[in-house]
Each structure stands twice: as C-alpha cells, then as structure tokens.
Amino acid sequence: LVEGSWFEPVAGRRFDQVVANPPFVVGPARVEHTYRDSGLALDGASELVISQAPQLLAPGGTAAMLAAWVHRDGEDWRQRVSSWLPAHGVDAWVVQRDVADPALYVGTWLR
C-alpha cells in the first residue's frame, strides 16, 4: 500500500494493469466529500487520471477507469476526452454511459 497525491507515490513505476475510480464529480475546486470531490475544478480529476495513466503502463498494459467529463457547447465530447490521451501508442475505448442535465446533476451531487 502506498499513499500520496494522485500518482506521485508510483512515479517512475510501470504496471501491467491500472484500474481507477477517482473522485470525479464535476464541480468546483474544493473537497467537501472525499469520496466524490477531487479538489480539481470541473472534470480536472478525470483529465488528470486519463492523461497520466499511459505513463504508468508497461508495454502491452491495460487501464480501466470510470470518469466523467463536462460537455461544452460547440465541442465534441469525443475530441475533448481524446485530447487527454497521447496522439500515438495508446488504443482507447471510451464509452459514454449517459448525459445528465446540468440542473439535475447539481441537484443530485452538489447540494
């Protein structure tokens, strides 16, 4: 067991498999509930985990994670999420399970 900030405790190490369920509730940059709030603004936790995971993988390694991201007007969510990944050397399968109405999302998670 290692403890620390995000990937800091395993910096420089490589793994065959990385699994993550980070605190990914989209919201302000504060921590009120540690199980859901990352301290990073909006979808910063999802971006951090998705963008850093490839550096942790051994050749042929796999990563599986649950994440959430913001939908912005005029921006395709696929391009947004794929921009968090390196342009080469990674195959990714990103599944959008659902899209929440912003008012409903706030009412559910940010009260």
PDB file of N, CA and C in Angstrom, residues 20-26 43 45-47 49-50 64-70 94-98:
ATOM      1  N   ALA A  20      -8.853   2.525 -12.066  1.00  0.00           N
ATOM      2  CA  ALA A  20      -9.100   3.751 -11.309  1.00  0.00           C
ATOM      3  C   ALA A  20     -10.582   4.095 -11.276  1.00  0.00           C
ATOM      4  N   ASN A  21     -11.028   4.518 -10.122  1.00  0.00           N
ATOM      5  CA  ASN A  21     -12.350   5.088  -9.923  1.00  0.00           C
ATOM      6  C   ASN A  21     -12.136   6.350  -9.091  1.00  0.00           C
ATOM      7  N   PRO A  22     -11.566   7.388  -9.725  1.00  0.00           N
ATOM      8  CA  PRO A  22     -11.215   8.591  -8.970  1.00  0.00           C
ATOM      9  C   PRO A  22     -12.453   9.375  -8.550  1.00  0.00           C
ATOM     10  N   PRO A  23     -12.289  10.289  -7.598  1.00  0.00           N
ATOM     11  CA  PRO A  23     -13.411  11.169  -7.242  1.00  0.00           C
ATOM     12  C   PRO A  23     -13.667  12.110  -8.407  1.00  0.00           C
ATOM     13  N   PHE A  24     -14.722  11.846  -9.168  1.00  0.00           N
ATOM     14  CA  PHE A  24     -14.886  12.542 -10.441  1.00  0.00           C
ATOM     15  C   PHE A  24     -16.158  13.372 -10.560  1.00  0.00           C
ATOM     16  N   VAL A  25     -16.798  13.694  -9.459  1.00  0.00           N
ATOM     17  CA  VAL A  25     -17.988  14.531  -9.560  1.00  0.00           C
ATOM     18  C   VAL A  25     -17.565  15.894 -10.095  1.00  0.00           C
ATOM     19  N   VAL A  26     -18.174  16.311 -11.183  1.00  0.00           N
ATOM     20  CA  VAL A  26     -17.855  17.595 -11.803  1.00  0.00           C
ATOM     21  C   VAL A  26     -18.352  18.707 -10.889  1.00  0.00           C
ATOM     22  N   ASP A  43     -13.922  18.849 -14.542  1.00  0.00           N
ATOM     23  CA  ASP A  43     -13.531  17.460 -14.800  1.00  0.00           C
ATOM     24  C   ASP A  43     -12.020  17.268 -14.713  1.00  0.00           C
ATOM     25  N   ALA A  45     -10.140  15.993 -12.396  1.00  0.00           N
ATOM     26  CA  ALA A  45      -9.695  14.678 -11.910  1.00  0.00           C
ATOM     27  C   ALA A  45      -9.723  13.655 -13.037  1.00  0.00           C
ATOM     28  N   SER A  46     -10.767  13.681 -13.832  1.00  0.00           N
ATOM     29  CA  SER A  46     -10.850  12.749 -14.957  1.00  0.00           C
ATOM     30  C   SER A  46      -9.732  13.017 -15.953  1.00  0.00           C
ATOM     31  N   GLU A  47      -9.493  14.284 -16.261  1.00  0.00           N
ATOM     32  CA  GLU A  47      -8.409  14.629 -17.185  1.00  0.00           C
ATOM     33  C   GLU A  47      -7.060  14.177 -16.636  1.00  0.00           C
ATOM     34  N   VAL A  49      -6.318  11.734 -14.439  1.00  0.00           N
ATOM     35  CA  VAL A  49      -6.170  10.276 -14.425  1.00  0.00           C
ATOM     36  C   VAL A  49      -6.039   9.717 -15.843  1.00  0.00           C
ATOM     37  N   ILE A  50      -6.875  10.189 -16.754  1.00  0.00           N
ATOM     38  CA  ILE A  50      -6.813   9.687 -18.132  1.00  0.00           C
ATOM     39  C   ILE A  50      -5.493  10.064 -18.791  1.00  0.00           C
ATOM     40  N   ALA A  64      -8.276   0.535 -16.963  1.00  0.00           N
ATOM     41  CA  ALA A  64      -9.735   0.627 -16.948  1.00  0.00           C
ATOM     42  C   ALA A  64     -10.109   1.649 -15.891  1.00  0.00           C
ATOM     43  N   MET A  65     -10.943   2.588 -16.274  1.00  0.00           N
ATOM     44  CA  MET A  65     -11.315   3.620 -15.314  1.00  0.00           C
ATOM     45  C   MET A  65     -12.725   4.120 -15.564  1.00  0.00           C
ATOM     46  N   LEU A  66     -13.313   4.650 -14.509  1.00  0.00           N
ATOM     47  CA  LEU A  66     -14.620   5.275 -14.574  1.00  0.00           C
ATOM     48  C   LEU A  66     -14.383   6.767 -14.404  1.00  0.00           C
ATOM     49  N   ALA A  67     -14.918   7.574 -15.300  1.00  0.00           N
ATOM     50  CA  ALA A  67     -14.660   9.005 -15.257  1.00  0.00           C
ATOM     51  C   ALA A  67     -15.880   9.774 -15.751  1.00  0.00           C
ATOM     52  N   ALA A  68     -15.871  11.071 -15.519  1.00  0.00           N
ATOM     53  CA  ALA A  68     -16.925  11.959 -16.015  1.00  0.00           C
ATOM     54  C   ALA A  68     -16.263  13.186 -16.619  1.00  0.00           C
ATOM     55  N   TRP A  69     -16.947  13.790 -17.577  1.00  0.00           N
ATOM     56  CA  TRP A  69     -16.390  14.986 -18.204  1.00  0.00           C
ATOM     57  C   TRP A  69     -17.506  15.963 -18.519  1.00  0.00           C
ATOM     58  N   VAL A  70     -17.099  17.206 -18.670  1.00  0.00           N
ATOM     59  CA  VAL A  70     -18.013  18.294 -18.974  1.00  0.00           C
ATOM     60  C   VAL A  70     -18.320  18.295 -20.470  1.00  0.00           C
ATOM     61  N   VAL A  94     -13.576   4.548 -25.256  1.00  0.00           N
ATOM     62  CA  VAL A  94     -14.275   5.453 -24.345  1.00  0.00           C
ATOM     63  C   VAL A  94     -15.769   5.281 -24.572  1.00  0.00           C
ATOM     64  N   VAL A  95     -16.488   4.984 -23.505  1.00  0.00           N
ATOM     65  CA  VAL A  95     -17.927   4.758 -23.584  1.00  0.00           C
ATOM     66  C   VAL A  95     -18.637   5.860 -22.810  1.00  0.00           C
ATOM     67  N   GLN A  96     -19.569   6.508 -23.457  1.00  0.00           N
ATOM     68  CA  GLN A  96     -20.397   7.497 -22.773  1.00  0.00           C
ATOM     69  C   GLN A  96     -21.667   6.795 -22.327  1.00  0.00           C
ATOM     70  N   ARG A  97     -21.778   6.585 -21.034  1.00  0.00           N
ATOM     71  CA  ARG A  97     -22.922   5.858 -20.500  1.00  0.00           C
ATOM     72  C   ARG A  97     -24.190   6.695 -20.522  1.00  0.00           C
ATOM     73  N   ASP A  98     -24.084   7.946 -20.111  1.00  0.00           N
ATOM     74  CA  ASP A  98     -25.246   8.826 -20.126  1.00  0.00           C
ATOM     75  C   ASP A  98     -24.794  10.280 -20.103  1.00  0.00           C
TER      76      ASP A  98
END
